Amino acid sequence: MRVGREIRVRGQVQGVGFRPFVYQLALRFNATGHVLNDGEGVLIRISCEDPDAFVRALRAEAPSLAKIDRIDVAKAESLPTAEFEIAMSGEAGAETRVTPDAATCAECVAEIQGAGRRAEYAFTNCTNCGPRFTILRQLPYDRAQTSMAPFQMCAACRKEYEDPLDRRFHAQPIACPYCGPTLSMVPAAPDAMADAVQRLCDGQILAIKGLGGFHLACDATNADAVAELRARKRRPSKPLAVMASLDWIKAHTVSSAEEEAFLTDPAAPIVILSGETGLPDGIAPGLDAVGWMLPYTPLHHLLLASVQRPLVMTSGNLSGEPQVIGNDEAQEKLGHIADATLLHNRDIARRLDDSVMRVGPSGPMVLRRARGQVPGTLDLPPGFDGMKDVVAFGAHLKSAICLTKNGQALLSHHLGDLDDPLTWEEFLKADADYAALFDHDPAAVACDLHPDYRSTAHAKSRGLPVVEVQHHHAHLAACLAENAWPRDGGKVAGIILDGLGLGTDGTVWGGELLLGDYAGFERRAHLRAAPLPGGDAAGREPWRNLMARLDQAGLANLSDRTLKGKPLDPLRQAVAKGVNAPLSSSAGRLFDAVAAMLDICRDRQSFEGEAAMRLESLARMASPDEANKAYDLRVDGSVIDPAPLWECIERDLLGGQSKAAISLRFHAGLARAFSQKALHLLGSGDAQAVALSGGCFQNGLLLEQVLRALGDVPVLIHTQVPANDGGLALGQALVALSQMETN
Ligand code: ZN
Ligand code: ZN
Ligand code: FE
């Protein structure tokens, strides 16, 4: 007997081939009825013999890019239609979702490698893969609103586009060599791809237009080419990402099944893998790990298949600026770096960097959230239903914004350092853009406590109620939010190890133990504050932090010996007078001081976090037993003082201990001091769990040591949102929501 059902599917189910999938399923189940997209997702009305089996199949066989949040099934009258059809969508603009960009699927790869009409075609895509957010100008997501609009579909593509049984049914960026985008080379070459391949194999540097921006590329196995790229880009040591085939990566690194799963995910992030690679040291100087990604567009697949070697693929930008996306802009800005440019005539509507992640001691760690991950949403934790919309503007260096609406949070892509004028423009554009895309009407805005952040000034210019959120409270709340910690779940002990953030007492914080929840916090312990001699300069020059810490510990003699030749006396006078020497409890700056003590990046670091990354790499080389010889920090009430470290390190250096062992002992000591404090809060019943956040938790080894020191207690960590300031806006938004009345 045939029975009727009305099936509502919610989640990421539009623009991912869901309707044709349902259509084919209906044919298989001999069902009649229809499927349509509307503002809530996909609605299916069917009549068939076994609707339960139909729903099971719906769940089990959903297209690869679909993410089903929920399926609701209700009884319906048996439907009179004789067939199953894909109905027109509801009202205009009803289709609200756009999915992240997705790496070329296996079927499309087979097509470009095959002999069909898309053989070697660099813009091949289908409903299971291809550009999405990067080509979208505005919602609803259909071709006319994307940068594919100027390309008139040919008859063959049109036929596929309209055929519900075709993999390209309603694939908005559908294209073929007859009707779609084309490649070109500057300087001009008759066969752009062949010319690009030849140049790369010859050791030249190319600018290559990708999905969310231009890359600068060269042969990653050619040390001279890598050195030349660094010299021309003025990027002395920041690691370069490498693109290679999965086979190459598996043959040259030690990657786990989990790491491979992330590499091959449709999001195609850069995944940081440790181990000997055989690549030149210039790829990631001083580090034990390299960032790898697989080819994620047909253009990349074609290039790699021809060059037969890994390629450096680093952001095509001028130092500090956002990635270049325009063809003319590429000539103007990258022309002096690249020997030639491989480009095409499909515009990039939205700048998106490559995402960066690694697999840490307990799951994924997102270091940069960008292409492939946005505009994905996170569900708000229990207790935040039915709230008004808010927008949060994040921090300053790794800026990102966050919108909340309908029980969900949308954390934007990584925007970058707001001191850069072009990044600032990009920030304003992203704010307007996301608001328009998501039809967002905030009732309040949230921002950092720091009055000098541009994001803070921007928040205050909106004419809406402003919630200023202490930096490390926001880190704590971000960690709670992504772990779906309920609004009434009680307080947690937040170990927040970070760079810099303004505290409520006017000093700069960054090594904190907070007891709190979304609504508020107390600062229960912190690293002893030390001056940052020279202010911002202390962030660039680790030796300044070492001087401050040594002097503070009463070891000025050791300062004099270790930092011979540095202008210590004038700096000490400035510190004594409090001139340009703000007090800070930053854990990041403590890492810098320890690095300087070991003569790592002592004079300067060429990018944020370099000294700490090198320390982490070193510590990984030590025998794990060294963690049992953790250095003690002095705990005095609420103050955790690193003073005892220095003589221990000095003693170990003189005693011939390896820097690797010393680095691990430091990591373990810092972890132990904070963990013990946090465990007290759990033991007393003040805290229900421990939450770990802040930029230092990008350091997988530190995370491992803290988890070890905490032992078997409930711990919340970041797995989907960056622990660094890239995740801050999520926490700000939740703090703001917690201070608002339920709607
Ligand atoms: Zn495909
Ligand atoms: Zn075509
Ligand atoms: Fe921070």
XYZ file of C-alpha atoms and ligand atoms in Angstrom:
746
model
C 0.000 0.000 0.000
C 1.276 3.468 -0.831
C 1.494 5.967 2.001
C 2.229 9.699 1.960
C 4.952 11.512 3.888
C 6.119 15.072 4.161
C 9.847 15.131 4.799
C 11.711 18.239 5.892
C 15.506 18.192 5.567
C 17.548 20.898 7.275
C 21.236 21.693 7.046
C 23.621 22.287 4.182
C 21.322 20.825 1.554
C 21.054 23.465 -1.153
C 23.458 23.800 -4.061
C 24.936 20.400 -3.322
C 22.879 18.246 -5.707
C 20.334 17.295 -3.084
C 17.229 17.615 -5.250
C 18.542 15.430 -8.094
C 19.669 12.954 -5.474
C 16.125 12.875 -4.068
C 14.767 12.568 -7.605
C 16.892 9.526 -8.298
C 15.980 8.023 -4.968
C 12.303 8.560 -5.778
C 12.724 6.698 -9.066
C 14.345 3.821 -7.202
C 11.545 3.663 -4.645
C 8.915 4.084 -7.317
C 7.693 7.141 -5.423
C 5.504 9.949 -6.685
C 5.412 13.512 -5.420
C 7.925 16.342 -5.494
C 10.973 17.952 -3.936
C 11.719 21.649 -3.584
C 14.128 24.106 -1.977
C 12.774 26.743 0.339
C 13.934 29.052 3.104
C 14.254 26.213 5.599
C 16.110 23.716 3.436
C 14.618 20.942 1.315
C 10.992 19.836 1.440
C 9.974 16.455 0.043
C 6.415 15.192 -0.367
C 6.224 11.573 -1.438
C 3.922 8.691 -1.775
C 5.471 5.233 -1.916
C 5.321 1.721 -0.470
C 8.108 2.026 2.092
C 8.692 5.638 3.138
C 10.792 4.590 6.148
C 13.331 2.926 3.896
C 13.254 6.034 1.703
C 14.159 8.228 4.688
C 16.898 5.832 5.742
C 18.388 6.002 2.244
C 18.046 9.788 2.281
C 20.275 9.901 5.310
C 22.713 7.187 4.324
C 23.345 8.125 0.703
C 23.228 11.936 0.782
C 25.567 13.739 -1.660
C 29.123 14.286 -0.477
C 28.793 18.028 0.111
C 25.476 17.780 1.958
C 25.449 18.121 5.733
C 22.126 17.072 7.159
C 21.358 18.669 10.519
C 17.887 17.229 10.903
C 15.157 15.271 9.106
C 11.567 15.645 10.260
C 8.946 13.281 8.872
C 5.191 13.836 9.077
C 2.254 11.852 7.685
C 0.695 13.327 4.578
C -2.258 12.520 2.382
C -1.358 10.221 -0.466
C -0.428 12.450 -3.354
C -2.345 12.304 -6.614
C 0.575 13.058 -8.960
C 1.510 10.308 -11.335
C 5.226 11.067 -11.271
C 7.971 12.535 -9.146
C 9.183 15.992 -10.055
C 11.567 18.700 -8.958
C 9.281 21.621 -8.245
C 10.174 25.266 -8.620
C 11.511 26.835 -5.460
C 9.232 28.809 -3.182
C 9.280 32.584 -3.097
C 12.185 34.545 -4.573
C 15.260 34.525 -2.362
C 13.954 31.481 -0.554
C 17.164 29.584 -1.109
C 19.300 30.946 1.651
C 22.284 28.723 1.957
C 25.498 28.771 0.009
C 28.041 26.070 0.623
C 31.791 26.444 0.960
C 34.032 25.930 -2.073
C 34.825 22.276 -2.616
C 37.835 20.510 -4.086
C 37.423 18.865 -7.486
C 35.641 15.540 -7.023
C 36.991 12.200 -8.210
C 34.540 12.011 -11.117
C 35.568 15.428 -12.409
C 39.257 14.541 -12.020
C 38.596 11.428 -14.098
C 36.930 13.576 -16.741
C 39.822 16.008 -17.104
C 42.225 13.100 -17.318
C 40.001 11.273 -19.815
C 39.215 11.813 -23.473
C 35.728 13.331 -23.255
C 34.723 16.886 -24.014
C 36.205 18.113 -20.737
C 39.597 16.491 -21.292
C 42.251 18.756 -19.773
C 39.669 21.425 -19.071
C 40.789 23.552 -16.132
C 37.310 24.711 -15.042
C 35.495 21.398 -14.844
C 33.072 21.115 -11.919
C 29.766 19.552 -10.928
C 27.202 19.677 -8.119
C 29.598 17.695 -5.939
C 32.538 20.037 -6.356
C 33.866 23.328 -7.559
C 33.735 27.012 -6.744
C 30.861 28.324 -4.618
C 31.472 31.099 -2.113
C 34.469 32.485 -4.025
C 32.344 33.195 -7.129
C 29.222 34.394 -5.343
C 28.381 38.072 -5.643
C 25.059 37.935 -3.831
C 22.317 35.552 -2.793
C 20.366 33.662 -3.939
C 23.044 31.366 -5.210
C 22.437 30.987 -8.913
C 24.568 31.536 -11.939
C 23.402 35.072 -12.674
C 24.643 36.154 -9.233
C 28.082 34.651 -9.646
C 31.175 35.524 -11.637
C 30.036 32.800 -14.105
C 27.252 35.148 -15.256
C 29.146 36.424 -18.349
C 29.600 32.893 -19.698
C 26.668 31.769 -21.848
C 26.015 28.052 -21.343
C 26.398 26.030 -24.549
C 23.702 23.570 -25.625
C 25.579 20.557 -24.281
C 26.116 22.166 -20.854
C 22.509 23.394 -20.808
C 21.305 19.834 -21.390
C 23.328 18.565 -18.416
C 22.230 21.488 -16.279
C 18.566 20.706 -16.899
C 18.728 16.932 -16.558
C 17.836 15.767 -13.039
C 19.668 12.531 -13.682
C 22.900 14.323 -14.566
C 25.670 15.017 -12.065
C 25.590 18.625 -13.257
C 21.887 19.256 -12.710
C 21.724 22.866 -11.524
C 25.496 23.053 -11.056
C 25.657 26.841 -11.277
C 29.328 27.120 -12.359
C 28.910 24.411 -15.040
C 31.338 24.988 -17.893
C 33.134 23.287 -20.738
C 35.900 24.287 -23.178
C 33.279 25.614 -25.617
C 31.457 27.947 -23.291
C 33.423 28.395 -20.069
C 36.431 30.312 -18.748
C 39.789 29.996 -20.455
C 43.401 30.117 -19.326
C 45.978 32.596 -20.491
C 49.556 33.443 -19.777
C 51.343 36.751 -19.275
C 53.593 37.080 -21.226
C 51.340 35.502 -23.827
C 51.958 31.917 -24.884
C 50.039 29.781 -27.391
C 49.502 26.990 -24.852
C 49.275 28.593 -21.407
C 49.357 25.343 -19.460
C 52.336 23.930 -21.339
C 54.211 27.191 -20.925
C 53.472 27.288 -17.178
C 54.664 23.714 -16.749
C 57.859 24.403 -18.654
C 58.624 27.491 -16.605
C 58.018 25.727 -13.284
C 60.254 22.845 -14.301
C 62.913 25.384 -15.279
C 62.892 26.798 -11.742
C 60.944 29.953 -12.484
C 58.440 31.612 -10.173
C 54.852 31.860 -11.327
C 51.838 33.766 -10.121
C 48.864 31.452 -10.523
C 45.228 32.427 -10.199
C 43.489 29.988 -7.895
C 40.049 29.744 -6.326
C 40.117 32.436 -3.660
C 43.185 34.357 -4.771
C 46.540 34.210 -6.519
C 49.366 31.984 -5.373
C 53.058 32.342 -5.963
C 54.397 28.996 -7.087
C 57.691 27.321 -7.768
C 59.248 23.872 -7.823
C 59.349 22.875 -4.139
C 62.242 20.488 -4.712
C 64.443 23.230 -6.189
C 66.329 24.971 -3.363
C 67.431 27.844 -5.607
C 63.897 28.518 -6.786
C 62.637 28.458 -3.195
C 65.399 30.837 -2.080
C 64.697 33.150 -5.001
C 60.979 33.214 -4.186
C 61.786 34.106 -0.570
C 64.166 36.844 -1.628
C 61.760 38.388 -4.131
C 58.795 38.167 -1.779
C 60.891 39.444 1.149
C 59.736 36.556 3.264
C 62.863 35.302 5.020
C 61.505 32.455 7.111
C 57.733 32.178 7.374
C 56.894 28.637 6.252
C 55.721 28.085 2.672
C 52.798 25.772 1.887
C 53.402 22.948 -0.548
C 50.912 21.377 -2.948
C 51.491 17.770 -3.937
C 49.622 14.638 -4.919
C 48.464 12.335 -2.153
C 50.846 9.657 -3.381
C 53.793 12.018 -3.113
C 52.789 13.148 0.366
C 52.321 9.592 1.568
C 55.687 8.598 0.197
C 57.541 11.530 1.771
C 55.865 12.216 5.116
C 54.426 10.215 7.950
C 50.733 10.945 7.807
C 48.029 9.296 9.869
C 44.680 8.147 8.525
C 43.106 11.160 10.206
C 45.549 13.530 8.529
C 44.861 11.935 5.166
C 41.144 12.338 5.751
C 41.634 16.071 6.228
C 43.884 16.360 3.195
C 41.267 14.671 1.007
C 38.275 16.465 2.516
C 36.340 18.645 0.032
C 37.552 21.648 2.071
C 41.126 20.772 1.006
C 42.929 22.706 3.740
C 46.659 23.023 4.236
C 47.482 20.263 6.735
C 50.673 20.592 8.760
C 52.544 17.300 8.824
C 55.739 16.608 10.702
C 58.594 14.458 9.556
C 61.484 14.469 7.130
C 60.309 15.520 3.696
C 63.508 15.623 1.697
C 62.506 19.124 0.569
C 64.966 22.030 0.870
C 65.264 23.625 4.331
C 64.041 26.868 2.826
C 60.480 25.524 2.779
C 60.069 25.794 6.564
C 63.337 26.930 8.138
C 63.886 25.709 11.684
C 60.602 23.809 11.822
C 59.958 20.081 11.961
C 56.725 20.305 9.984
C 55.523 21.453 6.567
C 52.062 22.595 5.469
C 50.713 20.361 2.678
C 47.665 20.537 0.517
C 46.304 18.514 -2.350
C 45.423 20.050 -5.706
C 41.879 21.358 -5.259
C 40.985 22.779 -8.664
C 41.241 21.147 -12.113
C 43.921 23.730 -12.908
C 46.019 22.448 -9.998
C 45.437 18.833 -10.999
C 46.589 19.498 -14.546
C 49.674 21.406 -13.375
C 50.766 18.771 -10.872
C 50.140 15.898 -13.261
C 52.532 17.560 -15.717
C 55.283 18.832 -13.429
C 55.379 15.540 -11.503
C 56.767 17.138 -8.353
C 55.486 19.169 -5.403
C 54.976 22.896 -5.877
C 55.315 25.725 -3.390
C 51.929 27.448 -3.339
C 52.115 30.482 -1.116
C 49.728 33.425 -0.952
C 50.244 35.850 -3.799
C 50.483 39.093 -1.908
C 52.869 41.798 -0.848
C 54.082 41.352 2.706
C 51.314 42.211 5.166
C 48.702 42.792 2.458
C 45.787 40.533 1.584
C 46.051 38.023 -1.241
C 45.724 39.458 -4.758
C 42.520 38.456 -6.594
C 42.312 40.667 -9.700
C 44.117 40.054 -12.994
C 45.367 43.626 -13.327
C 46.215 43.768 -9.639
C 48.321 40.632 -10.127
C 50.426 42.311 -12.813
C 50.857 45.405 -10.744
C 51.710 43.733 -7.430
C 53.176 40.363 -8.289
C 54.785 41.304 -11.609
C 58.152 41.969 -9.978
C 58.055 38.725 -7.988
C 56.828 36.305 -10.645
C 58.517 35.522 -13.942
C 55.129 34.958 -15.517
C 51.462 34.753 -14.587
C 49.002 31.959 -15.306
C 45.539 33.423 -15.133
C 42.002 33.065 -16.409
C 38.914 35.113 -17.131
C 36.599 33.996 -14.329
C 36.575 36.686 -11.648
C 37.199 35.875 -8.019
C 34.250 37.516 -6.307
C 35.439 36.874 -2.786
C 38.984 36.680 -1.469
C 39.577 33.526 0.537
C 42.959 32.304 1.741
C 43.729 28.639 2.081
C 42.626 27.209 5.412
C 45.331 25.810 7.668
C 44.981 23.007 10.197
C 46.871 20.268 11.916
C 45.941 17.132 13.769
C 46.827 17.617 17.421
C 46.969 15.268 20.381
C 43.197 15.018 20.512
C 41.796 15.847 17.136
C 41.948 18.635 14.590
C 43.305 22.085 15.379
C 42.229 24.882 13.039
C 44.945 27.496 12.643
C 43.315 29.547 9.889
C 39.675 29.300 8.989
C 39.096 30.273 5.379
C 38.432 28.606 1.990
C 36.383 25.440 2.224
C 35.186 26.205 5.739
C 33.201 29.375 5.188
C 30.354 30.129 5.154
C 29.791 27.070 7.320
C 27.794 27.657 10.488
C 27.960 26.373 14.039
C 24.921 25.695 16.167
C 24.658 27.962 19.180
C 24.873 26.102 22.499
C 21.727 25.158 24.442
C 20.124 28.163 26.117
C 20.748 30.598 23.270
C 17.613 29.901 21.244
C 15.299 32.678 20.242
C 17.827 35.439 20.707
C 18.125 38.618 18.681
C 20.931 38.819 16.119
C 24.347 40.132 17.121
C 27.566 40.783 15.264
C 31.036 40.645 16.834
C 34.118 42.233 15.329
C 36.971 40.209 16.792
C 40.469 41.389 17.549
C 43.129 43.114 15.519
C 45.891 40.878 14.174
C 44.023 37.770 13.123
C 40.731 39.454 12.631
C 37.495 37.714 11.752
C 33.894 38.659 12.425
C 30.996 36.594 13.702
C 27.261 36.884 13.076
C 24.594 35.061 15.025
C 21.111 34.388 13.734
C 18.404 31.738 14.103
C 20.319 29.688 16.634
C 23.471 29.628 14.555
C 26.802 31.400 14.515
C 28.579 32.250 11.327
C 32.273 32.911 11.845
C 33.773 34.709 8.859
C 36.921 33.806 7.020
C 40.308 34.938 8.296
C 40.737 38.595 7.398
C 44.156 39.406 8.826
C 46.018 42.316 10.337
C 43.852 45.423 10.484
C 46.891 47.721 10.552
C 47.242 47.030 6.860
C 45.044 49.492 4.937
C 43.965 46.926 2.339
C 43.075 44.382 5.026
C 41.081 47.075 6.728
C 39.168 47.677 3.487
C 38.636 43.938 3.263
C 37.293 43.904 6.811
C 34.733 46.611 6.009
C 33.755 44.788 2.841
C 33.361 41.500 4.694
C 31.191 43.187 7.309
C 28.848 44.604 4.666
C 29.016 41.421 2.632
C 28.128 38.912 5.318
C 25.385 41.195 6.611
C 23.835 41.354 3.139
C 24.295 37.665 2.400
C 22.646 36.583 5.595
C 20.086 39.329 5.706
C 21.415 40.256 9.087
C 19.885 42.861 11.339
C 21.885 42.981 14.574
C 20.412 44.290 17.800
C 23.858 44.716 19.368
C 27.534 44.598 18.473
C 30.411 43.093 20.401
C 34.086 43.964 20.322
C 37.304 43.784 22.294
C 37.997 45.924 25.339
C 41.016 47.459 23.591
C 40.075 50.994 22.546
C 42.776 51.204 19.870
C 41.742 48.165 17.845
C 40.204 49.295 14.589
C 37.559 46.617 15.062
C 36.570 48.242 18.359
C 36.282 51.686 16.790
C 34.225 50.153 13.994
C 31.853 48.519 16.491
C 31.362 51.803 18.281
C 30.575 53.591 15.027
C 27.551 51.404 14.327
C 25.070 53.292 16.466
C 23.976 50.089 18.205
C 24.394 48.922 21.800
C 28.029 47.857 22.229
C 29.233 45.011 24.448
C 32.965 45.274 25.141
C 34.403 41.882 25.952
C 37.690 41.278 27.716
C 40.002 39.505 25.277
C 40.625 36.353 27.286
C 37.042 36.070 28.437
C 36.183 36.003 24.722
C 38.723 33.207 24.163
C 37.115 31.259 27.013
C 33.603 31.812 25.628
C 34.695 30.775 22.120
C 35.959 27.498 23.520
C 32.727 26.958 25.469
C 30.636 27.789 22.403
C 32.272 25.393 20.013
C 31.941 22.648 22.603
C 28.202 23.387 22.908
C 28.617 24.116 26.620
C 25.109 24.978 27.827
C 24.363 28.522 28.896
C 23.494 27.200 32.354
C 26.253 24.568 32.344
C 28.121 26.200 35.200
C 31.546 27.773 35.380
C 34.731 26.369 33.930
C 38.404 26.919 34.655
C 39.834 28.556 31.551
C 43.548 28.176 30.971
C 44.103 30.956 28.465
C 47.652 31.092 27.153
C 47.883 33.819 24.585
C 49.754 36.680 23.024
C 48.447 40.015 24.185
C 45.025 41.237 25.232
C 43.983 44.195 27.317
C 42.931 43.245 30.834
C 40.293 44.827 33.025
C 43.029 46.320 35.242
C 44.653 48.239 32.396
C 47.647 45.898 32.129
C 48.178 43.580 29.198
C 47.117 39.993 29.900
C 47.924 36.738 28.160
C 48.786 33.998 30.664
C 45.568 33.586 32.619
C 43.519 31.188 34.646
C 39.945 32.427 34.474
C 36.959 31.047 36.322
C 33.847 31.870 34.367
C 31.149 31.185 31.836
C 29.560 33.146 28.989
C 28.178 35.803 31.290
C 31.263 36.682 33.292
C 34.599 35.694 34.781
C 37.092 36.167 37.587
C 40.842 36.163 37.065
C 41.958 33.447 39.480
C 45.650 33.218 38.562
C 48.073 34.604 36.031
C 51.696 34.731 35.032
C 53.600 37.351 36.947
C 53.491 40.497 34.865
C 56.747 41.728 33.351
C 57.440 44.837 31.329
C 57.419 44.705 27.531
C 60.479 46.873 26.961
C 59.883 48.994 23.894
C 56.212 48.056 23.630
C 55.536 46.608 20.173
C 59.266 46.116 19.630
C 59.189 43.488 22.386
C 56.912 41.421 20.165
C 59.439 41.459 17.337
C 62.644 41.130 19.352
C 62.609 38.236 21.823
C 65.773 39.387 23.659
C 63.840 42.319 25.135
C 61.514 39.902 26.921
C 64.442 37.888 28.169
C 66.035 40.979 29.643
C 62.795 41.927 31.366
C 62.297 38.456 32.833
C 65.910 37.995 33.924
C 66.091 41.427 35.524
C 62.800 40.823 37.273
C 64.124 37.545 38.677
C 67.115 39.400 40.126
C 69.440 37.965 37.498
C 70.641 41.173 35.851
C 74.132 39.687 35.687
C 72.827 36.812 33.643
C 71.116 39.366 31.354
C 74.418 41.154 30.904
C 76.226 37.936 30.048
C 73.573 36.426 27.821
C 72.637 39.599 25.973
C 76.084 41.076 25.559
C 76.081 43.830 22.967
C 72.432 44.747 23.353
C 71.528 48.274 24.510
C 70.459 47.032 27.927
C 71.097 50.125 30.019
C 68.986 52.638 28.117
C 66.244 50.042 27.968
C 66.471 49.435 31.709
C 66.181 53.141 32.347
C 63.074 53.294 30.184
C 61.611 50.310 32.059
C 62.407 51.929 35.415
C 60.600 55.081 34.367
C 57.744 53.102 32.856
C 58.383 54.609 29.441
C 56.986 52.448 26.641
C 57.185 49.364 28.834
C 53.643 48.193 29.575
C 53.267 45.364 32.075
C 52.125 42.068 30.657
C 51.357 38.533 31.824
C 51.573 37.245 28.231
C 52.483 33.579 27.852
C 53.498 34.284 24.253
C 56.153 36.726 25.395
C 57.379 34.186 27.953
C 57.898 31.729 25.084
C 59.873 34.472 23.334
C 62.047 34.988 26.409
C 62.794 31.271 26.706
C 63.587 31.097 22.986
C 65.994 34.021 23.396
C 67.667 32.264 26.323
C 68.299 29.311 23.969
C 69.515 31.692 21.260
C 66.526 30.980 19.047
C 65.339 34.087 17.194
C 67.146 36.045 19.909
C 67.576 39.235 17.882
C 64.260 39.202 16.079
C 61.484 37.036 14.744
C 60.386 37.642 11.196
C 56.768 36.663 11.779
C 54.429 36.443 14.748
C 54.941 33.223 16.658
C 58.201 32.223 14.947
C 60.187 31.826 18.185
C 57.430 29.750 19.809
C 57.029 27.559 16.721
C 60.751 26.862 16.709
C 60.674 26.034 20.410
C 57.834 23.605 19.806
C 59.708 21.967 16.931
C 62.796 21.623 19.113
C 60.862 20.118 21.995
C 59.438 17.476 19.674
C 62.957 16.229 19.065
C 63.535 15.542 22.756
C 62.932 12.213 24.415
C 59.391 12.242 25.852
C 60.906 11.347 29.252
C 62.262 14.886 29.493
C 58.707 15.994 30.258
C 59.117 14.268 33.620
C 61.870 16.746 34.413
C 59.558 19.715 34.049
C 60.888 23.004 35.368
C 59.090 24.382 38.385
C 57.498 27.791 38.216
C 56.956 29.543 41.539
C 53.324 29.688 42.520
C 52.561 32.390 45.032
C 48.849 32.825 45.640
C 47.351 33.857 42.347
C 50.705 34.644 40.750
C 52.627 32.106 38.684
C 56.174 33.393 38.520
C 58.560 32.034 35.883
C 61.588 33.367 37.813
C 63.005 29.940 38.782
C 63.195 28.916 35.090
C 66.238 30.913 34.201
C 68.760 29.407 36.546
C 67.510 25.922 35.673
C 67.949 26.628 31.983
C 71.360 28.181 32.570
C 72.416 25.163 34.635
C 71.156 22.721 31.965
C 72.844 24.650 29.161
C 76.148 24.627 31.028
C 75.614 20.968 31.870
C 75.405 20.139 28.198
C 71.696 19.359 28.031
C 70.267 19.641 24.532
C 68.117 22.648 23.730
C 65.447 20.147 22.705
C 65.340 18.700 26.223
C 65.332 22.165 27.788
C 62.493 23.258 25.554
C 60.404 20.230 26.498
C 61.093 20.752 30.216
C 59.857 24.331 29.840
C 56.686 23.302 28.001
C 55.954 20.683 30.638
C 56.631 23.090 33.514
C 54.358 25.794 32.178
C 51.660 23.200 31.522
C 51.962 21.770 35.012
C 51.778 25.110 36.814
C 48.550 26.154 35.095
C 47.020 22.688 35.200
C 47.500 22.384 38.952
C 45.757 25.698 39.484
C 42.892 24.605 37.247
C 42.584 21.274 39.033
C 42.138 23.145 42.323
C 39.121 24.920 40.866
C 37.676 21.583 39.779
C 38.437 19.985 43.120
C 36.733 22.752 45.078
C 33.641 22.413 42.912
C 33.969 25.965 41.602
C 34.550 24.730 38.058
C 32.789 21.939 36.175
C 35.424 21.500 33.453
C 38.654 22.980 32.136
C 38.665 24.984 28.908
C 41.861 25.604 26.919
C 42.167 28.570 24.593
C 44.435 31.351 23.366
C 47.007 31.526 20.594
C 49.600 29.426 22.450
C 47.283 26.438 22.054
C 48.167 26.341 18.372
C 51.194 24.647 19.827
C 50.229 20.971 19.754
C 52.986 20.015 22.129
C 51.852 22.499 24.760
C 48.303 21.191 24.368
C 49.579 17.653 24.809
C 51.475 18.590 27.969
C 48.495 20.419 29.461
C 46.179 17.488 28.707
C 48.687 15.153 30.313
C 49.020 17.324 33.404
C 45.247 17.630 33.760
C 44.726 13.894 33.585
C 41.284 12.416 33.535
C 39.017 15.440 34.000
C 36.525 17.037 31.604
C 38.509 19.269 29.217
C 37.134 21.471 26.449
C 39.457 22.223 23.556
C 39.171 23.874 20.147
C 38.673 21.585 17.168
C 36.631 23.622 14.675
C 37.427 27.210 15.561
C 40.934 28.640 15.899
C 42.312 28.822 19.458
C 44.009 32.018 18.293
C 42.379 35.398 17.765
C 40.712 34.072 14.595
C 38.130 32.493 16.896
C 37.722 35.457 19.198
C 34.634 36.944 17.530
C 32.633 33.778 18.245
C 33.323 34.180 21.951
C 32.509 37.899 21.865
C 29.184 37.163 20.198
C 28.249 34.613 22.854
C 29.219 36.944 25.695
C 27.050 39.639 24.126
C 24.135 37.222 23.730
C 24.450 36.110 27.336
C 23.944 39.703 28.423
C 20.786 40.171 26.364
C 17.234 39.339 27.274
C 15.743 36.324 25.567
C 13.608 37.533 22.723
Zn 32.796 17.235 -9.629
Zn 29.585 24.242 -22.361
Fe 44.255 36.380 21.855
